[in-house]
Coordinates of C-alpha atoms in Angstrom, one line a residue:
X1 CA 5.8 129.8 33.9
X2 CA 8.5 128.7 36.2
X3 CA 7.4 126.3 38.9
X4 CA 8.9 127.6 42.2
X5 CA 11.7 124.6 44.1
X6 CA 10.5 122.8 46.9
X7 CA 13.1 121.1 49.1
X8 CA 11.8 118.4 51.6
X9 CA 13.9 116.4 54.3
X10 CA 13.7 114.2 57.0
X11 CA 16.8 114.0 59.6
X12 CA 18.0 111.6 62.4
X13 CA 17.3 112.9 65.9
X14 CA 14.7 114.1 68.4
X15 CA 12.2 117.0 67.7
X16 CA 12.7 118.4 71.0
X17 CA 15.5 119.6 70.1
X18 CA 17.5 121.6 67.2
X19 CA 17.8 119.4 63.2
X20 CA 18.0 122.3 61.1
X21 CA 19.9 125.2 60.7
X22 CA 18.9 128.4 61.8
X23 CA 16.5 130.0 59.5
X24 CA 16.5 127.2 57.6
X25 CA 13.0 126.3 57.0
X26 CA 9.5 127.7 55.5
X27 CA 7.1 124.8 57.2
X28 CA 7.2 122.2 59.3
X29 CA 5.2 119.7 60.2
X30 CA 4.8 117.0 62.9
X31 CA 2.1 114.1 62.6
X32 CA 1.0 112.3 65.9
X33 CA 4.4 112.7 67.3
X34 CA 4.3 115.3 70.8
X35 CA 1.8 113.2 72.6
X36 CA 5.0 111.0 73.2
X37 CA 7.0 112.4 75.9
X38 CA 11.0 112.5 75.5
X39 CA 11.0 110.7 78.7
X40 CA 8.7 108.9 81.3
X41 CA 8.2 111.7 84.0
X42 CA 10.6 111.5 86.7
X43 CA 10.1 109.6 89.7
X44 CA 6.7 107.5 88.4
X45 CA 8.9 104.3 88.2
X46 CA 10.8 105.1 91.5
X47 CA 9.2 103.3 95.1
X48 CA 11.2 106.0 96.8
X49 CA 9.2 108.9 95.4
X50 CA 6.7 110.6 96.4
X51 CA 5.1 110.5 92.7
X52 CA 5.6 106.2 92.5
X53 CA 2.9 105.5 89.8
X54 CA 2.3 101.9 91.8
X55 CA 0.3 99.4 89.5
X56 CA -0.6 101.5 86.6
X57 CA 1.4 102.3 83.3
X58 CA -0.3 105.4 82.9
X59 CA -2.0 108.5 85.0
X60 CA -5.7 108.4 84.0
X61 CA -6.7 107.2 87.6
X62 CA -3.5 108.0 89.4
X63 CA -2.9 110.8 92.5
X64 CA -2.9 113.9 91.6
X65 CA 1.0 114.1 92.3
X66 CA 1.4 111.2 89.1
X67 CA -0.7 113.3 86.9
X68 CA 1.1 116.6 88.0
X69 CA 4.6 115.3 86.9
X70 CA 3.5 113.7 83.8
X71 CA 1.8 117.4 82.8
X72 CA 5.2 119.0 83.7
X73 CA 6.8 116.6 81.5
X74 CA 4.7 117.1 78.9
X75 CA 5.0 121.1 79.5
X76 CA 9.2 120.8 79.5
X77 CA 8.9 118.7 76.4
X78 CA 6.6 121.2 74.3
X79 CA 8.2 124.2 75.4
X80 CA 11.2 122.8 73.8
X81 CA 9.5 121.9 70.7
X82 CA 8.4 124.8 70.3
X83 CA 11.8 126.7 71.0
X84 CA 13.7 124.4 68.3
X85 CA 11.2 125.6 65.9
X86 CA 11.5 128.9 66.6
X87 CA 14.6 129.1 65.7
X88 CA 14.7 127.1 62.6
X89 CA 11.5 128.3 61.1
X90 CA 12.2 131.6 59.2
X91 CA 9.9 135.1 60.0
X92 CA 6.1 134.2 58.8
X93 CA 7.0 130.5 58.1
X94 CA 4.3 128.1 59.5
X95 CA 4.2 125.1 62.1
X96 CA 1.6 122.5 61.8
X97 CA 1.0 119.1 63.8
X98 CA -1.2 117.1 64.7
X99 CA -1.6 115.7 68.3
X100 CA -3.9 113.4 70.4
X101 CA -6.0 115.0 73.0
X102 CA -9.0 114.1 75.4
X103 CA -11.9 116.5 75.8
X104 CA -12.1 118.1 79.2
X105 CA -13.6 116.9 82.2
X106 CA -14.8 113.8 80.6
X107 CA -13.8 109.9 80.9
X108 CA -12.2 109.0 77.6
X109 CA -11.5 105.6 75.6
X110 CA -8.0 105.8 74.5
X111 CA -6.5 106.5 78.5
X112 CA -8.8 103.9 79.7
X113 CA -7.6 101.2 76.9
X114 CA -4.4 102.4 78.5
X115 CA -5.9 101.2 81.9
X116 CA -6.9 98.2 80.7
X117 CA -3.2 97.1 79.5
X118 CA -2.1 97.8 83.0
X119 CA -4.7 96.1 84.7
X120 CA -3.9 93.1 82.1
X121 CA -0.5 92.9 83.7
X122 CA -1.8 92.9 87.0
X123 CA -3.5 90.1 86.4
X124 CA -0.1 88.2 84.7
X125 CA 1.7 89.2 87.6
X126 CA -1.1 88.2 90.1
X127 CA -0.5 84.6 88.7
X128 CA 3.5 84.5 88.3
X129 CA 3.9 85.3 84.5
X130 CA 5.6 88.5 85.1
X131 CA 6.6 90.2 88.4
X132 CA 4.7 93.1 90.4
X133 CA 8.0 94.5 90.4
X134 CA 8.3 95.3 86.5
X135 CA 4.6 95.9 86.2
X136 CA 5.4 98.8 89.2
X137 CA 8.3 99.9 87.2
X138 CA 6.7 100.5 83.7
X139 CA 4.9 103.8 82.7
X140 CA 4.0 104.7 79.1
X141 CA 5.7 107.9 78.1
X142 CA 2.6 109.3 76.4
X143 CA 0.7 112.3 77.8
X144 CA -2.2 112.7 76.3
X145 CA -3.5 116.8 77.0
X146 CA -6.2 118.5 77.1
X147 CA -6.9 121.0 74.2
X148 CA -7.2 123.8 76.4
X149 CA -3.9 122.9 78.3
X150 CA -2.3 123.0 75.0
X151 CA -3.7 125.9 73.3
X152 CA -2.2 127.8 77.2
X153 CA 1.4 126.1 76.6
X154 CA 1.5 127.2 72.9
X155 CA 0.1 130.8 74.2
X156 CA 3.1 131.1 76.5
X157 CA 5.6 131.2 73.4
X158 CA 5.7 134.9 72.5
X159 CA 7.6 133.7 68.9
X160 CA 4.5 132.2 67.7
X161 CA 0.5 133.3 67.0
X162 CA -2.0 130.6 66.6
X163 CA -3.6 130.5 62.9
X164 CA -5.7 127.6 63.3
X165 CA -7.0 125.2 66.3
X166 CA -9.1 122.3 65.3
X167 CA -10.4 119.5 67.2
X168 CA -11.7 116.8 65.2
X169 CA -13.4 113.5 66.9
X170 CA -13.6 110.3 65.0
X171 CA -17.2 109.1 64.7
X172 CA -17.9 106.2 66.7
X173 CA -19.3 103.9 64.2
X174 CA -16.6 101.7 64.0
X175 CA -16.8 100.4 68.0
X176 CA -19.5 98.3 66.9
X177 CA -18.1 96.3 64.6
X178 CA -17.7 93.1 65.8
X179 CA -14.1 92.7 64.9
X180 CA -13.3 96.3 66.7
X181 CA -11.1 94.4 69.5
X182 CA -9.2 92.6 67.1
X183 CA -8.7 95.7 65.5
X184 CA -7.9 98.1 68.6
X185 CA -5.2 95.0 69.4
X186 CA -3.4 95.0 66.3
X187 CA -3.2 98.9 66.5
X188 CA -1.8 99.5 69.8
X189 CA 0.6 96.1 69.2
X190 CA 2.0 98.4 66.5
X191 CA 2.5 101.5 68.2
X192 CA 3.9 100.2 71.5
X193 CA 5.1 96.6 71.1
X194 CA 8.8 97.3 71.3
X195 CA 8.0 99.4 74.7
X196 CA 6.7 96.5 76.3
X197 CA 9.2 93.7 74.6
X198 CA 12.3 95.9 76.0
X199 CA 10.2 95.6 80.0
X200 CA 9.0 92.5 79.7
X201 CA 10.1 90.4 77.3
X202 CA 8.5 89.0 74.2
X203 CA 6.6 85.8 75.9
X204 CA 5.2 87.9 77.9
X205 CA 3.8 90.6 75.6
X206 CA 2.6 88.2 73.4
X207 CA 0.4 86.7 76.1
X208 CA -0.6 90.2 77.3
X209 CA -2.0 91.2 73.7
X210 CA -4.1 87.9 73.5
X211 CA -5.5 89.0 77.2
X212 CA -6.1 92.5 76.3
X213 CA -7.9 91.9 73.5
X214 CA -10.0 89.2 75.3
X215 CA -10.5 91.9 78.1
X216 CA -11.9 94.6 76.1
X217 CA -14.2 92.4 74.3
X218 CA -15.6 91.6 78.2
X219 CA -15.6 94.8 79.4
X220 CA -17.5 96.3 76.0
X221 CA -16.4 99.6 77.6
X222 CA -15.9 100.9 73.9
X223 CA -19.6 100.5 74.0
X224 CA -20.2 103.1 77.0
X225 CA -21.7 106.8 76.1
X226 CA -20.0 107.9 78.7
X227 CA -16.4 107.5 77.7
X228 CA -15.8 109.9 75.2
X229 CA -13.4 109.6 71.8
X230 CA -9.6 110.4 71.8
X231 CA -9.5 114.1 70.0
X232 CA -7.5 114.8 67.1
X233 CA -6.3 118.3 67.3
X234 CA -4.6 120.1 64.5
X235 CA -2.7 123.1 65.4
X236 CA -0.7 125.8 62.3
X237 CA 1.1 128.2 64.0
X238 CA 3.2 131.3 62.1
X239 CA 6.6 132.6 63.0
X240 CA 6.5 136.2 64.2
X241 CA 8.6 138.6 62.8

């Protein structure tokens, strides 16, 4: 029996917009990628706007006006995901990723880790390490949705039907281990190190680690009920005839 030909590749460039040809591909497949925004939202960084995200790096306890334009972001930037892979995927071809999202009316660990970083540099620039100004100026380009917000956003592409919608929550055993802030550290030093060196400098992010992780071990937050896991969900979608 012949075995059927699989071709796989990976290409320079941003998801958000067109890497493949047109009608080019069978599946595609993006891990933990569209949490990341193509930009940070318009005007957070900006003293002059109306939406200036003063003294926090992300929206989790923001106005309502911060929160709005990082959702509108994240809207542009999936609606154009979406788009590219309409075009590239061919008719009854599949879609699959995998995204970070935070249950629904709920206070949740991972945006309020987030918190803590910012409120870490607060406390650097409250003692002359780094300046206010930077800290006002930095915002994480990471939007972390709601499932139902992004089952709606997938909804509104007429090119795709959702086969399969999965939220999966990590269990929580591993908050209790006694190395768990080390642990948390190291993690989010490898995901967003480069973000912060580029703002701030490396001196200054090295510092900030050693405090965060000294922070979270005070505040044992990762211990509270009440702040509920990160979600994974996994979305496949099929291309419509």
């Amino acid at each position: 029996m012949n075995k059927p030909s699989y071709y796989v590749a990976g290409v320079p460039g941003t998801f958000y917009s067109r890497l493949f040809p047109k009608s080019s591909l069978h599946f595609a497949y993006s891990s933990y990628s569209l949490h990341w925004l193509s930009k940070v939202p318009d005007g957070v960084g900006d003293e002059r706007s109306p939406a200036y995200n003063k003294g926090k790096i992300y929206c989790m306890s923001s106005p309502k006006i911060v929160a709005d334009a990082y959702e509108a972001q994240f809207t542009r930037d999936i609606e154009a995901f979406l788009k590219a892979r309409e075009l590239e995927v061919v008719p009854g071809g599949l879609v699959a990723f995998s995204i970070v999202t935070v249950p629904t009316g709920s206070k949740c660990l991972t945006p309020t880790f987030f918190e803590i970083l910012g409120s870490v540099l607060l406390d650097m620039a409250a003692k002359g390490i780094t300046s206010k100004k930077k800290v006002n100026t930095f915002n994480l380009p990471i939007y972390l949705p709601t499932p139902q917000l992004l089952e709606g956003l997938i909804k509104r592409n007429e090119n795709f039907s959702i086969e399969r919608m999965e939220q999966l929550c990590r269990p929580r055993e591993s908050f209790y281990e006694a190395d768990f802030p080390e642990k948390l550290t190291l993690h989010y030093r490898a995901v967003m190190e480069s973000l912060f060196n580029d703002h701030f400098g490396t001196e200054v992010v090295n510092l900030m680690f050693d405090k965060f992780k000294n922070k979270v071990t005070e505040t044992a937050v990762f211990m509270d009920l009440t702040h509920k896991q990160a979600l994974e969900s996994f979305v496949l979608l099929k291309r419509k005839p």
